[in-house]
mmCIF file of C-alpha atoms in Angstrom:
data_model
loop_
_atom_site.group_PDB
_atom_site.id
_atom_site.type_symbol
_atom_site.label_atom_id
_atom_site.label_comp_id
_atom_site.label_asym_id
_atom_site.label_seq_id
_atom_site.Cartn_x
_atom_site.Cartn_y
_atom_site.Cartn_z
ATOM 1 C CA MET A 1 195.772 128.503 127.223
ATOM 2 C CA ASN A 2 192.665 127.892 128.814
ATOM 3 C CA LYS A 3 190.648 124.482 127.822
ATOM 4 C CA ILE A 4 188.625 124.838 124.449
ATOM 5 C CA ILE A 5 185.165 123.639 124.237
ATOM 6 C CA ILE A 6 183.711 123.091 121.010
ATOM 7 C CA LYS A 7 179.784 124.282 120.320
ATOM 8 C CA LYS A 8 178.096 124.210 116.700
ATOM 9 C CA PHE A 9 174.670 126.489 116.987
ATOM 10 C CA GLY A 10 171.919 125.621 113.592
ATOM 11 C CA GLY A 11 170.340 128.014 111.817
ATOM 12 C CA THR A 12 166.897 128.239 114.575
ATOM 13 C CA SER A 13 169.450 128.650 116.893
ATOM 14 C CA LEU A 14 170.536 132.011 115.917
ATOM 15 C CA THR A 15 166.531 133.229 115.861
ATOM 16 C CA ASP A 16 167.835 134.544 119.611
ATOM 17 C CA LEU A 17 171.627 135.617 119.410
ATOM 18 C CA ASN A 18 171.479 136.610 122.997
ATOM 19 C CA ARG A 19 170.718 132.711 123.678
ATOM 20 C CA VAL A 20 173.472 131.580 121.863
ATOM 21 C CA ALA A 21 176.016 134.675 123.172
ATOM 22 C CA ASN A 22 175.258 133.707 127.406
ATOM 23 C CA LEU A 23 175.869 130.043 126.423
ATOM 24 C CA ILE A 24 179.093 130.820 125.071
ATOM 25 C CA LYS A 25 179.674 133.395 127.790
ATOM 26 C CA ASN A 26 178.682 130.637 130.129
ATOM 27 C CA ASP A 27 181.522 128.424 129.434
ATOM 28 C CA ILE A 28 183.864 131.328 128.834
ATOM 29 C CA GLU A 29 183.280 132.635 132.816
ATOM 30 C CA LYS A 30 184.072 128.666 133.703
ATOM 31 C CA GLY A 31 187.323 129.426 132.369
ATOM 32 C CA TYR A 32 187.084 128.029 128.873
ATOM 33 C CA ASN A 33 187.767 129.033 126.008
ATOM 34 C CA VAL A 34 185.398 128.537 122.824
ATOM 35 C CA ILE A 35 184.883 127.394 118.999
ATOM 36 C CA ALA A 36 181.318 128.144 118.071
ATOM 37 C CA VAL A 37 180.613 126.465 114.333
ATOM 38 C CA VAL A 38 177.747 128.581 113.089
ATOM 39 C CA SER A 39 175.468 128.112 109.976
ATOM 40 C CA ALA A 40 173.289 130.496 108.316
ATOM 41 C CA ALA A 41 170.100 131.733 109.951
ATOM 42 C CA ALA A 42 167.057 129.170 109.353
ATOM 43 C CA GLY A 43 165.441 130.493 105.808
ATOM 44 C CA PHE A 44 168.609 131.647 104.386
ATOM 45 C CA THR A 45 170.215 129.044 102.581
ATOM 46 C CA ASP A 46 166.940 127.628 101.524
ATOM 47 C CA GLN A 47 166.018 131.136 99.605
ATOM 48 C CA MET A 48 169.224 131.717 98.011
ATOM 49 C CA ALA A 49 169.210 128.046 96.789
ATOM 50 C CA PHE A 50 165.799 128.359 95.170
ATOM 51 C CA GLN A 51 166.796 131.819 93.451
ATOM 52 C CA ALA A 52 169.767 130.096 91.905
ATOM 53 C CA ARG A 53 167.811 127.010 90.502
ATOM 54 C CA GLN A 54 165.268 129.379 89.207
ATOM 55 C CA ILE A 55 167.778 130.970 87.037
ATOM 56 C CA SER A 56 169.850 127.336 86.027
ATOM 57 C CA ASN A 57 169.978 123.634 87.169
ATOM 58 C CA LEU A 58 174.027 124.132 87.715
ATOM 59 C CA ASN A 59 174.739 121.503 85.314
ATOM 60 C CA CYS A 60 178.631 122.762 85.100
ATOM 61 C CA ARG A 61 181.760 123.289 87.819
ATOM 62 C CA GLN A 62 181.978 127.093 86.877
ATOM 63 C CA GLU A 63 178.275 127.402 87.985
ATOM 64 C CA LEU A 64 178.801 125.345 91.211
ATOM 65 C CA SER A 65 181.362 127.413 92.036
ATOM 66 C CA GLU A 66 179.340 130.488 91.717
ATOM 67 C CA TYR A 67 176.646 128.209 93.999
ATOM 68 C CA ASP A 68 179.403 128.213 96.983
ATOM 69 C CA VAL A 69 179.729 132.009 96.629
ATOM 70 C CA LEU A 70 175.874 132.360 97.120
ATOM 71 C CA LEU A 71 175.128 129.585 99.417
ATOM 72 C CA SER A 72 178.375 130.756 101.818
ATOM 73 C CA ALA A 73 176.826 134.443 102.338
ATOM 74 C CA GLY A 74 175.061 132.991 105.472
ATOM 75 C CA GLU A 75 177.312 131.768 107.072
ATOM 76 C CA GLN A 76 179.544 135.138 107.126
ATOM 77 C CA ILE A 77 176.456 137.252 107.913
ATOM 78 C CA SER A 78 175.877 134.920 110.873
ATOM 79 C CA CYS A 79 180.151 135.303 112.100
ATOM 80 C CA GLY A 80 179.549 138.748 112.200
ATOM 81 C CA LEU A 81 176.179 139.023 113.932
ATOM 82 C CA LEU A 82 177.213 136.759 116.910
ATOM 83 C CA ALA A 83 180.947 138.252 117.438
ATOM 84 C CA ILE A 84 179.353 141.854 117.699
ATOM 85 C CA THR A 85 175.917 140.398 120.092
ATOM 86 C CA LEU A 86 179.238 138.859 122.255
ATOM 87 C CA LEU A 87 180.931 142.109 121.982
ATOM 88 C CA SER A 88 178.115 144.246 123.689
ATOM 89 C CA VAL A 89 178.106 141.599 126.248
ATOM 90 C CA GLY A 90 181.834 142.000 127.653
ATOM 91 C CA VAL A 91 182.909 138.870 125.636
ATOM 92 C CA ASN A 92 186.171 139.071 123.494
ATOM 93 C CA ALA A 93 185.022 137.670 120.488
ATOM 94 C CA LYS A 94 186.283 137.124 116.662
ATOM 95 C CA SER A 95 185.390 135.899 113.657
ATOM 96 C CA TRP A 96 187.247 133.568 110.539
ATOM 97 C CA LEU A 97 185.803 132.900 107.467
ATOM 98 C CA ALA A 98 187.368 129.596 105.938
ATOM 99 C CA TRP A 99 189.776 131.640 104.005
ATOM 100 C CA GLN A 100 191.195 133.387 106.809
ATOM 101 C CA LEU A 101 192.430 130.508 108.536
ATOM 102 C CA PRO A 102 192.328 128.742 105.284
ATOM 103 C CA ILE A 103 190.159 125.336 106.362
ATOM 104 C CA VAL A 104 191.539 123.934 102.592
ATOM 105 C CA THR A 105 188.612 121.402 100.696
ATOM 106 C CA ASP A 106 188.763 119.439 97.367
ATOM 107 C CA ASN A 107 187.388 121.335 94.188
ATOM 108 C CA PHE A 108 184.472 119.378 94.659
ATOM 109 C CA TYR A 109 181.863 122.101 94.508
ATOM 110 C CA SER A 110 178.542 122.074 97.097
ATOM 111 C CA GLU A 111 179.895 118.909 98.315
ATOM 112 C CA SER A 112 183.737 119.092 99.073
ATOM 113 C CA LYS A 113 185.863 117.568 101.758
ATOM 114 C CA ILE A 114 187.745 119.122 103.952
ATOM 115 C CA LYS A 115 191.835 117.947 103.256
ATOM 116 C CA LYS A 116 193.279 120.116 105.891
ATOM 117 C CA ILE A 117 192.531 123.120 108.655
ATOM 118 C CA LYS A 118 195.094 125.438 109.544
ATOM 119 C CA ILE A 119 194.238 126.433 113.463
ATOM 120 C CA ASP A 120 197.456 128.946 114.209
ATOM 121 C CA HIS A 121 195.488 132.191 113.795
ATOM 122 C CA VAL A 122 192.792 130.640 116.297
ATOM 123 C CA LYS A 123 195.390 129.649 118.917
ATOM 124 C CA ARG A 124 197.097 133.166 118.431
ATOM 125 C CA SER A 125 193.495 134.816 118.919
ATOM 126 C CA PHE A 126 193.436 133.038 121.795
ATOM 127 C CA ALA A 127 197.062 133.606 123.427
ATOM 128 C CA GLU A 128 196.529 137.384 122.492
ATOM 129 C CA GLY A 129 193.281 137.496 125.016
ATOM 130 C CA TYR A 130 190.758 136.838 123.024
ATOM 131 C CA THR A 131 188.094 133.901 124.211
ATOM 132 C CA ALA A 132 185.501 133.180 121.627
ATOM 133 C CA ALA A 133 186.219 132.228 118.119
ATOM 134 C CA ILE A 134 183.073 132.407 115.690
ATOM 135 C CA ILE A 135 183.890 130.098 112.685
ATOM 136 C CA ALA A 136 181.811 130.287 109.357
ATOM 137 C CA GLY A 137 180.721 126.526 109.077
ATOM 138 C CA PHE A 138 179.421 124.813 106.193
ATOM 139 C CA GLN A 139 182.622 126.350 103.982
ATOM 140 C CA GLY A 140 186.232 125.557 102.664
ATOM 141 C CA ILE A 141 188.567 127.017 100.122
ATOM 142 C CA HIS A 142 190.122 125.389 96.971
ATOM 143 C CA ASP A 143 192.753 127.785 95.422
ATOM 144 C CA ASP A 144 191.197 130.687 95.997
ATOM 145 C CA ARG A 145 188.059 129.844 95.426
ATOM 146 C CA ILE A 146 185.435 129.572 98.092
ATOM 147 C CA THR A 147 183.816 125.611 98.428
ATOM 148 C CA THR A 148 180.860 124.537 100.475
ATOM 149 C CA PHE A 149 180.527 120.925 102.029
ATOM 150 C CA GLY A 150 176.547 120.036 101.267
ATOM 151 C CA ARG A 151 173.275 121.256 102.881
ATOM 152 C CA GLY A 152 173.997 120.670 106.913
ATOM 153 C CA GLY A 153 177.267 120.669 106.547
ATOM 154 C CA SER A 154 178.280 122.900 109.472
ATOM 155 C CA ASP A 155 178.079 120.104 111.645
ATOM 156 C CA ILE A 156 181.362 118.832 109.317
ATOM 157 C CA SER A 157 182.860 122.015 110.968
ATOM 158 C CA ALA A 158 182.418 121.487 114.151
ATOM 159 C CA ILE A 159 183.539 117.933 114.174
ATOM 160 C CA ALA A 160 186.627 118.356 111.970
ATOM 161 C CA PHE A 161 187.570 121.474 114.409
ATOM 162 C CA ALA A 162 186.832 118.853 117.499
ATOM 163 C CA VAL A 163 189.780 116.420 115.557
ATOM 164 C CA VAL A 164 192.160 119.258 114.785
ATOM 165 C CA PHE A 165 192.635 120.940 118.612
ATOM 166 C CA GLY A 166 192.392 117.000 120.356
ATOM 167 C CA ILE A 167 188.906 117.532 121.479
ATOM 168 C CA ARG A 168 187.385 114.890 122.707
ATOM 169 C CA THR A 169 183.483 116.164 122.327
ATOM 170 C CA CYS A 170 181.678 118.489 120.348
ATOM 171 C CA GLU A 171 177.841 120.234 121.163
ATOM 172 C CA ILE A 172 175.977 120.618 118.547
ATOM 173 C CA PHE A 173 173.023 122.958 119.154
ATOM 174 C CA THR A 174 169.695 123.128 117.774
ATOM 175 C CA ASP A 175 165.751 123.555 118.150
ATOM 176 C CA ILE A 176 165.290 120.552 119.611
ATOM 177 C CA ASP A 177 166.682 119.062 122.965
ATOM 178 C CA GLY A 178 167.853 116.014 122.231
ATOM 179 C CA ILE A 179 167.384 112.918 119.038
ATOM 180 C CA TYR A 180 164.425 110.770 119.083
ATOM 181 C CA THR A 181 162.373 107.791 118.268
ATOM 182 C CA ALA A 182 160.135 109.578 115.279
ATOM 183 C CA ASP A 183 160.478 113.413 114.306
ATOM 184 C CA PRO A 184 157.931 114.623 117.360
ATOM 185 C CA LYS A 185 156.105 117.277 114.519
ATOM 186 C CA ILE A 186 154.739 114.167 113.005
ATOM 187 C CA VAL A 187 154.661 111.990 115.774
ATOM 188 C CA PRO A 188 153.647 113.688 119.367
ATOM 189 C CA ARG A 189 154.965 110.661 121.491
ATOM 190 C CA ALA A 190 158.085 109.950 120.174
ATOM 191 C CA ARG A 191 160.448 109.085 122.738
ATOM 192 C CA LYS A 192 164.237 111.097 123.974
ATOM 193 C CA LEU A 193 167.153 108.817 123.867
ATOM 194 C CA LYS A 194 170.322 109.261 126.079
ATOM 195 C CA SER A 195 171.806 107.677 123.902
ATOM 196 C CA ILE A 196 172.308 106.507 120.455
ATOM 197 C CA SER A 197 175.502 104.553 118.223
ATOM 198 C CA TYR A 198 177.407 105.962 115.463
ATOM 199 C CA ASN A 199 176.014 103.716 113.053
ATOM 200 C CA GLU A 200 172.079 104.643 114.001
ATOM 201 C CA ILE A 201 172.645 108.040 113.834
ATOM 202 C CA LEU A 202 174.463 107.613 110.635
ATOM 203 C CA GLU A 203 171.646 105.204 108.790
ATOM 204 C CA MET A 204 168.772 107.983 110.385
ATOM 205 C CA SER A 205 170.349 111.239 108.975
ATOM 206 C CA SER A 206 170.886 109.208 105.920
ATOM 207 C CA SER A 207 167.215 108.269 105.781
ATOM 208 C CA GLY A 208 165.912 112.263 105.848
ATOM 209 C CA ALA A 209 166.332 113.079 110.082
ATOM 210 C CA LYS A 210 167.245 116.124 109.855
ATOM 211 C CA ILE A 211 169.727 116.125 112.993
ATOM 212 C CA LEU A 212 173.483 115.681 112.436
ATOM 213 C CA HIS A 213 175.282 115.728 108.336
ATOM 214 C CA ASN A 214 175.930 111.810 107.391
ATOM 215 C CA ARG A 215 179.659 112.901 106.932
ATOM 216 C CA SER A 216 179.684 114.660 110.420
ATOM 217 C CA VAL A 217 179.081 111.743 111.847
ATOM 218 C CA GLN A 218 181.324 109.650 109.698
ATOM 219 C CA LEU A 219 184.370 111.790 111.135
ATOM 220 C CA ALA A 220 182.995 111.810 114.393
ATOM 221 C CA MET A 221 183.408 107.352 114.293
ATOM 222 C CA LYS A 222 186.369 107.710 113.231
ATOM 223 C CA HIS A 223 188.499 109.830 115.657
ATOM 224 C CA ASN A 224 186.015 109.377 118.811
ATOM 225 C CA ILE A 225 184.118 112.509 119.162
ATOM 226 C CA LYS A 226 181.550 112.139 121.545
ATOM 227 C CA VAL A 227 178.613 114.290 119.983
ATOM 228 C CA GLN A 228 176.003 115.630 122.353
ATOM 229 C CA VAL A 229 172.985 117.009 120.683
ATOM 230 C CA LEU A 230 171.158 119.670 122.903
ATOM 231 C CA SER A 231 168.981 122.335 122.915
ATOM 232 C CA THR A 232 169.868 125.930 122.152
ATOM 233 C CA PHE A 233 166.479 126.809 124.740
ATOM 234 C CA GLU A 234 166.576 124.260 127.051
ATOM 235 C CA GLU A 235 168.385 123.030 129.506
ATOM 236 C CA VAL A 236 167.393 119.597 129.261
ATOM 237 C CA GLU A 237 169.682 116.649 129.412
ATOM 238 C CA GLY A 238 170.063 115.984 125.336
ATOM 239 C CA THR A 239 171.435 113.065 123.324
ATOM 240 C CA THR A 240 174.956 111.385 123.408
ATOM 241 C CA VAL A 241 176.179 109.714 120.280
ATOM 242 C CA LEU A 242 179.265 107.265 121.191
ATOM 243 C CA HIS A 243 180.257 103.406 120.198
ATOM 244 C CA GLU A 244 177.413 100.693 120.248
ATOM 245 C CA LYS A 245 179.391 99.409 122.447
ATOM 246 C CA ASP A 246 178.661 102.537 125.150
ATOM 247 C CA VAL A 247 175.513 102.473 124.254
ATOM 248 C CA LEU A 248 173.534 101.810 127.676
ATOM 249 C CA GLU A 249 169.883 101.491 126.658
ATOM 250 C CA ARG A 250 169.084 99.404 123.710
ATOM 251 C CA TYR A 251 165.415 98.869 121.963
ATOM 252 C CA LEU A 252 164.912 96.651 118.852
ATOM 253 C CA ILE A 253 164.107 99.846 117.432
ATOM 254 C CA THR A 254 166.021 102.905 117.617
ATOM 255 C CA GLY A 255 163.769 104.903 115.124
ATOM 256 C CA ILE A 256 161.784 106.102 112.199
ATOM 257 C CA THR A 257 162.559 108.444 109.809
ATOM 258 C CA TYR A 258 161.230 109.183 105.974
ATOM 259 C CA SER A 259 161.863 111.411 103.258
ATOM 260 C CA THR A 260 160.357 113.135 100.732
ATOM 261 C CA HIS A 261 163.245 114.519 98.643
ATOM 262 C CA GLU A 262 163.752 111.213 96.668
ATOM 263 C CA ALA A 263 162.485 110.322 93.138
ATOM 264 C CA LEU A 264 161.605 107.076 91.991
ATOM 265 C CA VAL A 265 162.508 106.010 88.579
ATOM 266 C CA THR A 266 161.164 103.376 87.019
ATOM 267 C CA PHE A 267 161.880 101.564 83.222
ATOM 268 C CA THR A 268 159.639 99.826 81.524
ATOM 269 C CA ASN A 269 162.297 98.177 79.367
ATOM 270 C CA PHE A 270 165.372 97.762 80.945
ATOM 271 C CA ALA A 271 167.704 95.669 79.053
ATOM 272 C CA ASN A 272 170.910 97.973 79.507
ATOM 273 C CA THR A 273 170.280 98.585 83.380
ATOM 274 C CA LEU A 274 173.796 98.503 84.005
ATOM 275 C CA ASP A 275 175.581 100.647 81.365
ATOM 276 C CA THR A 276 172.200 103.134 82.412
ATOM 277 C CA LEU A 277 173.156 102.813 86.004
ATOM 278 C CA ARG A 278 176.837 103.723 84.805
ATOM 279 C CA ASP A 279 176.441 106.445 83.100
ATOM 280 C CA ILE A 280 174.340 107.943 86.204
ATOM 281 C CA ALA A 281 176.533 107.348 88.545
ATOM 282 C CA GLY A 282 179.044 108.845 86.194
ATOM 283 C CA ALA A 283 177.805 112.216 86.058
ATOM 284 C CA ASN A 284 177.948 112.082 89.844
ATOM 285 C CA VAL A 285 174.255 111.257 90.930
ATOM 286 C CA LYS A 286 173.272 109.154 93.719
ATOM 287 C CA VAL A 287 171.265 105.594 93.124
ATOM 288 C CA ASP A 288 169.768 104.747 96.241
ATOM 289 C CA MET A 289 167.215 101.420 96.196
ATOM 290 C CA ILE A 290 167.703 99.708 93.442
ATOM 291 C CA HIS A 291 164.404 97.604 92.882
ATOM 292 C CA GLY A 292 164.011 95.753 90.092
ATOM 293 C CA SER A 293 163.420 97.898 87.357
ATOM 294 C CA SER A 294 163.622 100.832 89.430
ATOM 295 C CA PHE A 295 165.590 103.266 91.709
ATOM 296 C CA LEU A 296 165.736 106.264 93.681
ATOM 297 C CA ILE A 297 167.684 108.818 92.590
ATOM 298 C CA SER A 298 167.080 112.977 94.620
ATOM 299 C CA LYS A 299 164.668 115.073 92.758
ATOM 300 C CA PHE A 300 167.528 117.684 92.236
ATOM 301 C CA ASP A 301 169.579 114.891 89.754
ATOM 302 C CA VAL A 302 166.081 114.325 87.546
ATOM 303 C CA ASP A 303 167.024 117.137 85.052
ATOM 304 C CA LEU A 304 170.632 115.728 85.088
ATOM 305 C CA MET A 305 169.757 112.185 84.594
ATOM 306 C CA THR A 306 167.243 112.895 82.048
ATOM 307 C CA LYS A 307 170.123 114.723 79.990
ATOM 308 C CA LEU A 308 172.245 111.258 80.468
ATOM 309 C CA LEU A 309 169.495 108.982 78.614
ATOM 310 C CA ASN A 310 169.007 108.266 75.656
ATOM 311 C CA LYS A 311 165.661 109.606 74.165
ATOM 312 C CA ASN A 312 164.293 106.300 73.125
ATOM 313 C CA GLU A 313 164.256 104.909 76.978
ATOM 314 C CA ASN A 314 161.387 104.781 78.083
ATOM 315 C CA TYR A 315 161.012 105.652 81.783
ATOM 316 C CA VAL A 316 158.815 107.332 84.488
ATOM 317 C CA VAL A 317 159.128 109.371 87.174
ATOM 318 C CA ASN A 318 157.462 109.949 90.352
ATOM 319 C CA ASN A 319 157.895 112.751 92.285
ATOM 320 C CA ASN A 320 155.306 111.921 94.822
ATOM 321 C CA ILE A 321 156.914 109.047 97.036
ATOM 322 C CA ALA A 322 157.795 108.797 100.439
ATOM 323 C CA LYS A 323 160.877 106.570 101.788
ATOM 324 C CA ILE A 324 160.017 105.113 105.288
ATOM 325 C CA SER A 325 163.190 103.740 107.094
ATOM 326 C CA ILE A 326 163.248 101.894 110.393
ATOM 327 C CA ILE A 327 166.345 102.127 111.852
ATOM 328 C CA GLY A 328 167.616 99.427 114.829
ATOM 329 C CA ILE A 329 170.488 97.066 115.187
ATOM 330 C CA GLY A 330 169.611 93.585 113.802
ATOM 331 C CA VAL A 331 166.340 94.531 112.539
ATOM 332 C CA MET A 332 167.189 93.030 108.695
ATOM 333 C CA SER A 333 167.867 89.793 111.690
ATOM 334 C CA ASN A 334 164.935 89.901 113.716
ATOM 335 C CA THR A 335 162.037 88.611 111.561
ATOM 336 C CA GLU A 336 159.509 90.008 114.179
ATOM 337 C CA VAL A 337 160.179 93.767 112.955
ATOM 338 C CA MET A 338 159.452 92.712 109.110
ATOM 339 C CA TYR A 339 156.431 90.601 110.420
ATOM 340 C CA ARG A 340 155.415 93.364 112.181
ATOM 341 C CA THR A 341 156.055 96.166 109.549
ATOM 342 C CA LEU A 342 153.977 94.360 107.165
ATOM 343 C CA LYS A 343 151.147 93.767 109.382
ATOM 344 C CA VAL A 344 150.567 97.466 109.438
ATOM 345 C CA LEU A 345 150.569 97.364 105.611
ATOM 346 C CA SER A 346 148.573 94.948 104.941
ATOM 347 C CA GLU A 347 145.856 96.349 107.517
ATOM 348 C CA LYS A 348 146.202 99.783 105.834
ATOM 349 C CA LYS A 349 146.034 98.749 102.365
ATOM 350 C CA ILE A 350 149.602 100.655 101.395
ATOM 351 C CA GLU A 351 151.427 99.347 98.602
ATOM 352 C CA ILE A 352 154.625 98.343 98.656
ATOM 353 C CA LEU A 353 156.744 100.339 95.836
ATOM 354 C CA ALA A 354 160.227 99.807 96.333
ATOM 355 C CA VAL A 355 161.764 98.027 99.681
ATOM 356 C CA THR A 356 165.510 97.668 100.963
ATOM 357 C CA MET A 357 166.738 95.556 103.867
ATOM 358 C CA SER A 358 170.092 95.914 105.926
ATOM 359 C CA GLU A 359 171.115 94.447 109.191
ATOM 360 C CA ILE A 360 170.765 98.580 110.456
ATOM 361 C CA LYS A 361 167.670 99.344 108.236
ATOM 362 C CA ILE A 362 164.523 98.715 106.596
ATOM 363 C CA SER A 363 163.552 100.606 103.768
ATOM 364 C CA ILE A 364 159.683 101.339 102.429
ATOM 365 C CA VAL A 365 158.909 103.487 99.445
ATOM 366 C CA VAL A 366 155.059 104.158 99.597
ATOM 367 C CA GLN A 367 153.202 106.616 98.263
ATOM 368 C CA LYS A 368 153.868 110.514 99.758
ATOM 369 C CA LYS A 369 149.970 110.358 101.413
ATOM 370 C CA HIS A 370 150.874 107.961 103.124
ATOM 371 C CA ALA A 371 153.572 108.582 104.790
ATOM 372 C CA GLU A 372 153.173 110.797 108.309
ATOM 373 C CA ALA A 373 149.887 108.089 109.445
ATOM 374 C CA LEU A 374 152.206 105.581 108.353
ATOM 375 C CA ILE A 375 155.451 106.353 110.729
ATOM 376 C CA ARG A 376 152.570 107.033 113.888
ATOM 377 C CA ASP A 377 150.838 103.511 112.930
ATOM 378 C CA LEU A 378 154.489 101.574 112.887
ATOM 379 C CA HIS A 379 155.542 104.050 115.616
ATOM 380 C CA THR A 380 153.226 102.299 118.276
ATOM 381 C CA GLU A 381 153.448 99.191 116.482
ATOM 382 C CA TYR A 382 157.235 99.245 118.241
ATOM 383 C CA GLU A 383 156.049 100.000 121.254
ATOM 384 C CA LEU A 384 158.094 103.292 120.673
ATOM 385 C CA ASP A 385 155.547 105.531 122.299
ATOM 386 C CA VAL A 386 156.150 107.049 125.140
#
């Protein structure tokens, strides 16, 4: 069997199927077999999720199971379209959905975890002369039901295939040409990183950067898979994700991210803090940044949290917030970072609603209206501009 290359194409990449097909064909002409993991076309999953949530809050397992059936449709469409495109340019391609292999998961719908992947069918297809296997990302199967891995979960699928095939590198193709110190759409002078550590990109991904799914980074780090983030549309050097000891460049701050997908919940009478947080966590609501009588949760979980709480509880939900995260090895130990951060906040008269710190991240909650300007100001203050 020829050597195998693993490629993952996100939804924005699939707006140009001919370009994607040519990237795959180029590797095949060099003597490789290609496993291409695909996402849904850009916007499709968001549209389906919106429609489902207009009908229900999806609070029960049966509804979430049907929700996964709906959300997994986009990847199936992408599989078929890309396989047809490849066949049209002379590449012997075959598409595979999760149930056909199968990709076996637990039954935690919409956030399922992979238990095992059977690769005999893909191996056999390569032996039979197929040179490209197109895999539907983001999805698995539990018993006879489709499961999904959470938004952005095609990254998990791609890294998992690299693991089971023993491939040491996985290529992730997007509409940007690498990982930057901040979102270039917000900070035009953001600098592209040649390399970044697993821990740093894990924090960036968990803090709002839409680059790699955090679980895919954890999987790559565990199995020492080098991840290359590349552009589908430009043939330029991307960014490599690897162990900290292998990162050649080192900056005080690696990146600044922000998220507006959380709500800040503040209790006016928080006598039963532990009991309340226990009940919320027990309902699988992720709690972030506990800060005095306040904490962050996903906006999607606000309705569920409200149902769990005693009607006599006094609390306020603030949806109009943003979480700014400053990422870098040793940021908490370096007093210069905190001094510069507070300097900018003070000069701009921006109120801090909550703050947490670790050795690799400082996260600050502010009013949403300040977020983008604050990111630009911090980026300049830390001397990250190109």
